[in-house]
Short mmCIF file of C-alpha atoms in Angstrom, two decimals:
data_model
loop_
_atom_site.label_atom_id
_atom_site.label_comp_id
_atom_site.label_asym_id
_atom_site.label_seq_id
_atom_site.Cartn_x
_atom_site.Cartn_y
_atom_site.Cartn_z
CA UNK E 1 12.86 -48.97 0.82
CA UNK E 2 13.46 -49.65 4.43
CA UNK E 3 16.98 -48.43 5.94
CA UNK E 4 19.19 -50.88 7.73
CA UNK E 5 19.00 -50.83 11.51
CA UNK E 6 22.59 -49.41 11.73
CA UNK E 7 22.94 -47.14 8.70
CA UNK E 8 26.49 -46.66 7.39
CA UNK E 9 28.63 -46.83 4.34
CA UNK E 10 28.76 -50.49 4.61
CA UNK E 11 25.17 -51.37 5.10
CA UNK E 12 23.65 -48.49 2.72
CA UNK E 13 23.35 -48.44 -1.01
CA UNK E 14 23.36 -45.35 -3.36
CA UNK E 15 19.83 -46.22 -4.16
CA UNK E 16 18.81 -46.24 -0.52
CA UNK E 17 20.58 -42.99 0.17
CA UNK E 18 18.86 -41.49 -2.73
CA UNK E 19 15.60 -42.70 -1.27
CA UNK E 20 15.99 -41.02 1.95
CA UNK E 21 16.17 -37.69 0.37
CA UNK E 22 13.64 -34.87 -0.28
CA UNK E 23 15.33 -32.80 -3.00
CA UNK E 24 14.65 -29.11 -2.02
CA UNK E 25 13.91 -26.60 -4.69
CA UNK E 26 12.85 -23.79 -2.41
CA UNK E 27 15.30 -20.96 -3.13
CA UNK E 28 13.10 -17.59 -3.65
CA UNK E 29 15.02 -16.76 -6.61
CA UNK E 30 14.72 -19.99 -8.46
CA UNK E 31 13.45 -19.77 -12.00
CA UNK E 32 11.01 -22.21 -13.56
CA UNK E 33 13.81 -23.72 -15.74
CA UNK E 34 15.65 -24.39 -12.59
CA UNK E 35 12.96 -26.13 -10.96
CA UNK E 36 12.28 -28.34 -14.22
CA UNK E 37 16.08 -29.13 -14.18
CA UNK E 38 15.85 -29.99 -10.53
CA UNK E 39 12.82 -32.14 -11.03
CA UNK E 40 14.66 -34.19 -13.78
CA UNK E 41 17.60 -34.58 -11.48
CA UNK E 42 15.23 -36.26 -8.95
CA UNK E 43 13.93 -38.56 -11.76
CA UNK E 44 17.62 -39.44 -12.65
CA UNK E 45 18.67 -40.30 -9.06
CA UNK E 46 15.25 -41.47 -7.92
CA UNK E 47 14.97 -39.43 -4.71
CA UNK E 48 11.94 -40.05 -2.28
CA UNK E 49 10.64 -36.63 -3.46
CA UNK E 50 10.92 -33.17 -4.47
CA UNK E 51 9.95 -30.33 -2.38
CA UNK E 52 8.89 -27.24 -4.35
CA UNK E 53 7.34 -23.89 -3.71
CA UNK E 54 3.52 -24.01 -3.89
CA UNK E 55 3.46 -22.17 -7.14
CA UNK E 56 5.58 -24.78 -8.69
CA UNK E 57 3.82 -27.94 -7.57
CA UNK E 58 1.77 -28.25 -10.97
CA UNK E 59 5.09 -27.85 -12.93
CA UNK E 60 6.89 -30.66 -10.72
CA UNK E 61 3.84 -32.88 -11.08
CA UNK E 62 3.88 -32.76 -14.90
CA UNK E 63 7.69 -33.18 -15.10
CA UNK E 64 7.81 -36.08 -12.63
CA UNK E 65 4.58 -37.99 -13.77
CA UNK E 66 5.34 -41.88 -13.90
CA UNK E 67 8.82 -41.55 -12.44
CA UNK E 68 8.18 -42.85 -9.06
CA UNK E 69 9.16 -39.43 -7.39
CA UNK E 70 6.83 -37.96 -5.19
CA UNK E 71 5.98 -34.21 -5.20
CA UNK E 72 5.84 -32.14 -2.11
CA UNK E 73 5.54 -28.63 -1.08
CA UNK E 74 5.51 -26.27 1.84
CA UNK E 75 2.64 -24.69 3.75
CA UNK E 76 2.88 -21.51 5.82
CA UNK E 77 6.52 -21.30 4.62
CA UNK E 78 9.04 -20.16 6.00
CA UNK E 79 7.71 -18.67 9.22
CA UNK E 80 4.37 -20.45 10.13
CA UNK E 81 2.36 -17.27 10.69
CA UNK E 82 -0.54 -17.61 8.44
CA UNK E 83 -3.83 -18.55 10.05
CA UNK E 84 -4.81 -22.19 10.19
CA UNK E 85 -7.64 -21.74 7.64
CA UNK E 86 -5.24 -20.19 5.20
CA UNK E 87 -2.68 -23.08 5.71
CA UNK E 88 -5.67 -25.48 5.06
CA UNK E 89 -6.61 -23.80 1.90
CA UNK E 90 -2.92 -23.80 0.70
CA UNK E 91 -2.71 -27.47 1.41
CA UNK E 92 -5.88 -28.31 -0.39
CA UNK E 93 -4.77 -26.25 -3.40
CA UNK E 94 -1.30 -28.12 -3.46
CA UNK E 95 -2.95 -31.42 -3.48
CA UNK E 96 -5.19 -30.27 -6.36
CA UNK E 97 -1.99 -29.29 -8.22
CA UNK E 98 -0.38 -32.76 -7.54
CA UNK E 99 1.34 -32.57 -4.20
CA UNK E 100 1.24 -35.84 -2.19
CA UNK E 101 3.53 -34.56 0.68
CA UNK E 102 3.17 -31.39 2.73
CA UNK E 103 5.70 -29.81 4.95
CA UNK E 104 3.80 -27.19 7.15
CA UNK E 105 5.46 -24.73 9.50
CA UNK E 106 3.97 -24.75 12.76
CA UNK E 107 2.89 -21.46 14.42
CA UNK E 108 6.16 -20.58 16.18
CA UNK E 109 5.16 -17.73 18.09
CA UNK E 110 1.92 -19.44 19.37
CA UNK E 111 4.00 -22.42 20.58
CA UNK E 112 6.43 -20.09 22.38
CA UNK E 113 3.42 -18.24 23.84
CA UNK E 114 2.12 -21.36 25.36
CA UNK E 115 -0.90 -21.57 23.32
CA UNK E 116 -0.54 -25.30 22.93
CA UNK E 117 -4.25 -26.13 21.94
CA UNK E 118 -4.09 -23.65 19.20
CA UNK E 119 -0.96 -25.14 17.83
CA UNK E 120 -2.20 -28.68 18.09
CA UNK E 121 -5.63 -27.87 16.64
CA UNK E 122 -3.92 -26.14 13.55
CA UNK E 123 -1.94 -29.17 12.76
CA UNK E 124 -4.83 -31.56 13.30
CA UNK E 125 -7.22 -29.49 11.19
CA UNK E 126 -4.79 -29.41 8.28
CA UNK E 127 -3.91 -32.96 8.57
CA UNK E 128 -7.63 -34.12 8.64
CA UNK E 129 -8.37 -31.92 5.65
CA UNK E 130 -5.44 -33.06 3.67
CA UNK E 131 -5.90 -36.80 4.25
CA UNK E 132 -9.70 -36.33 3.90
CA UNK E 133 -8.70 -35.26 0.23
CA UNK E 134 -5.93 -37.39 -0.30
CA UNK E 135 -5.73 -40.32 2.09
CA UNK E 136 -2.28 -41.21 1.40
CA UNK E 137 -1.02 -37.56 1.88
CA UNK E 138 2.21 -37.25 4.03
CA UNK E 139 2.10 -34.40 6.42
CA UNK E 140 5.39 -33.22 8.05
CA UNK E 141 5.47 -30.48 10.73
CA UNK E 142 8.41 -28.01 10.70
CA UNK E 143 9.40 -27.09 14.17
CA UNK E 144 12.29 -24.62 13.28
CA UNK E 145 14.45 -26.08 16.08
CA UNK E 146 17.16 -23.06 16.12
CA UNK E 147 14.34 -21.07 17.55
CA UNK E 148 13.12 -23.17 20.15
CA UNK E 149 14.32 -24.35 23.62
CA UNK E 150 14.57 -28.17 24.33
CA UNK E 151 11.51 -27.97 26.36
CA UNK E 152 9.63 -26.17 23.42
CA UNK E 153 11.07 -28.77 20.93
CA UNK E 154 9.63 -31.90 23.16
CA UNK E 155 6.20 -30.05 23.43
CA UNK E 156 6.05 -29.50 19.63
CA UNK E 157 6.93 -32.96 18.91
CA UNK E 158 4.15 -34.28 21.27
CA UNK E 159 1.51 -31.77 19.93
CA UNK E 160 2.49 -32.98 16.11
CA UNK E 161 2.06 -36.58 17.15
CA UNK E 162 -1.17 -36.07 18.97
CA UNK E 163 -2.43 -34.23 15.82
CA UNK E 164 -1.83 -37.08 13.71
CA UNK E 165 1.25 -35.67 11.61
CA UNK E 166 3.44 -38.19 9.99
CA UNK E 167 6.63 -36.49 10.53
CA UNK E 168 8.31 -33.84 12.64
CA UNK E 169 10.99 -31.91 10.87
CA UNK E 170 14.07 -29.91 12.23
CA UNK E 171 14.10 -26.82 10.27
CA UNK E 172 12.96 -24.61 7.18
CA UNK E 173 16.58 -24.22 6.15
CA UNK E 174 15.84 -20.48 5.99
CA UNK E 175 16.18 -19.35 9.54
CA UNK E 176 18.98 -19.34 12.17
CA UNK E 177 20.01 -22.62 12.06
CA UNK E 178 19.61 -26.17 10.47
CA UNK E 179 19.66 -29.66 11.33
CA UNK E 180 21.72 -30.87 14.52
CA UNK E 181 22.30 -34.26 15.75
CA UNK E 182 21.29 -33.23 19.34
CA UNK E 183 18.07 -32.07 17.93
CA UNK E 184 17.41 -35.28 16.02
CA UNK E 185 18.19 -37.38 18.95
CA UNK E 186 15.81 -35.28 20.99
CA UNK E 187 12.97 -35.50 18.62
CA UNK E 188 13.47 -39.38 18.01
CA UNK E 189 13.39 -39.84 21.87
CA UNK E 190 10.19 -37.89 22.30
CA UNK E 191 7.94 -39.42 19.36
CA UNK E 192 6.68 -42.83 18.90
CA UNK E 193 8.85 -44.55 15.89
CA UNK E 194 5.90 -46.59 14.87
CA UNK E 195 3.51 -43.61 14.07
CA UNK E 196 5.91 -40.61 13.89
CA UNK E 197 9.03 -40.20 11.86
CA UNK E 198 11.73 -37.69 11.78
CA UNK E 199 12.79 -35.54 8.91
CA UNK E 200 16.36 -33.62 9.08
CA UNK E 201 16.57 -30.66 7.10
CA UNK E 202 18.92 -27.60 6.88
CA UNK E 203 22.60 -27.60 6.16
CA UNK E 204 22.97 -31.37 5.14
CA UNK E 205 25.43 -30.94 2.10
CA UNK E 206 27.70 -34.03 2.65
CA UNK E 207 27.23 -37.85 2.64
CA UNK E 208 28.85 -38.24 6.09
CA UNK E 209 26.50 -35.81 7.58
CA UNK E 210 23.47 -37.47 5.94
CA UNK E 211 24.56 -40.52 7.50
CA UNK E 212 25.09 -39.11 10.87
CA UNK E 213 21.55 -37.80 10.60
CA UNK E 214 20.04 -41.13 9.78
CA UNK E 215 22.06 -42.66 12.67
CA UNK E 216 20.60 -40.17 15.05
CA UNK E 217 17.13 -41.16 14.17
CA UNK E 218 16.19 -39.34 10.90
CA UNK E 219 14.03 -41.28 8.42
CA UNK E 220 14.08 -38.59 5.70
CA UNK E 221 16.54 -35.91 4.79
CA UNK E 222 15.85 -32.59 3.08
CA UNK E 223 18.65 -31.59 1.02
CA UNK E 224 19.58 -29.62 -2.19
CA UNK E 225 23.14 -31.28 -2.77
CA UNK E 226 21.51 -34.51 -3.82
CA UNK E 227 23.92 -35.16 -6.71
CA UNK E 228 26.87 -34.55 -4.66
CA UNK E 229 25.67 -36.72 -1.94
CA UNK E 230 24.72 -39.75 -4.02
CA UNK E 231 27.70 -39.66 -6.38
CA UNK E 232 30.12 -39.74 -3.27
CA UNK E 233 28.04 -42.79 -2.17
CA UNK E 234 28.70 -44.33 -5.55
CA UNK E 235 32.27 -43.33 -5.59
CA UNK E 236 32.90 -44.86 -2.02
CA UNK E 237 31.05 -48.05 -2.97
CA UNK E 238 33.14 -48.49 -6.11
CA UNK E 239 36.58 -47.92 -4.02
CA UNK E 240 35.01 -50.60 -1.48
CA UNK E 241 34.54 -53.06 -4.25
CA UNK E 242 38.01 -52.63 -5.53
CA UNK E 243 39.60 -53.20 -2.05
CA UNK E 244 37.57 -56.60 -1.60
#
């Protein structure tokens, strides 16, 4: 489902809002029952995907089979410190379990150390391996913007794009900050919209902020407040209809 050129309450529908959301089920203390409940919520609201911990990919894939909701997971989460070959193994195992979207954390320390070739190569090796196993696999690179300077964010965007990633993503939601409008505008301005999309994640709990993120250039939203956001959109649309 494509977004309107100017996303707003007036131009969006509840269904379109839901299809921008990767519903996050990543809390370290989350139980299997909570994961299953969250996946059923995704099926009910028809989100773009669910993003679960690697250990829960198979569970999510079983629950969501035939629903039209994709299963995603995280790689090198939450700090990006595992070696490249371990991230690749993690990615391939996740695909075997049913994941079709991979949100990988880049090596933040190596980026800040100026080891750009290593950062690019890590993303590229994982992307090539994942797409070699599953050509339709979607690879998103988490920058963790709250830990980076603007110059480092721009460099990370360009390295990710050069490496063939499908998305650049603001945050894990488990560091010192989440998505900001300034970061989204910066990321959008420094990637090619025809090849590289932008995902906003971290602290997006309201419909108004979700729409602000879309207006700033986000194509996908990572959120756990899916029901509240979509229900608010439905309520506003219903109120809008009554006023007409």
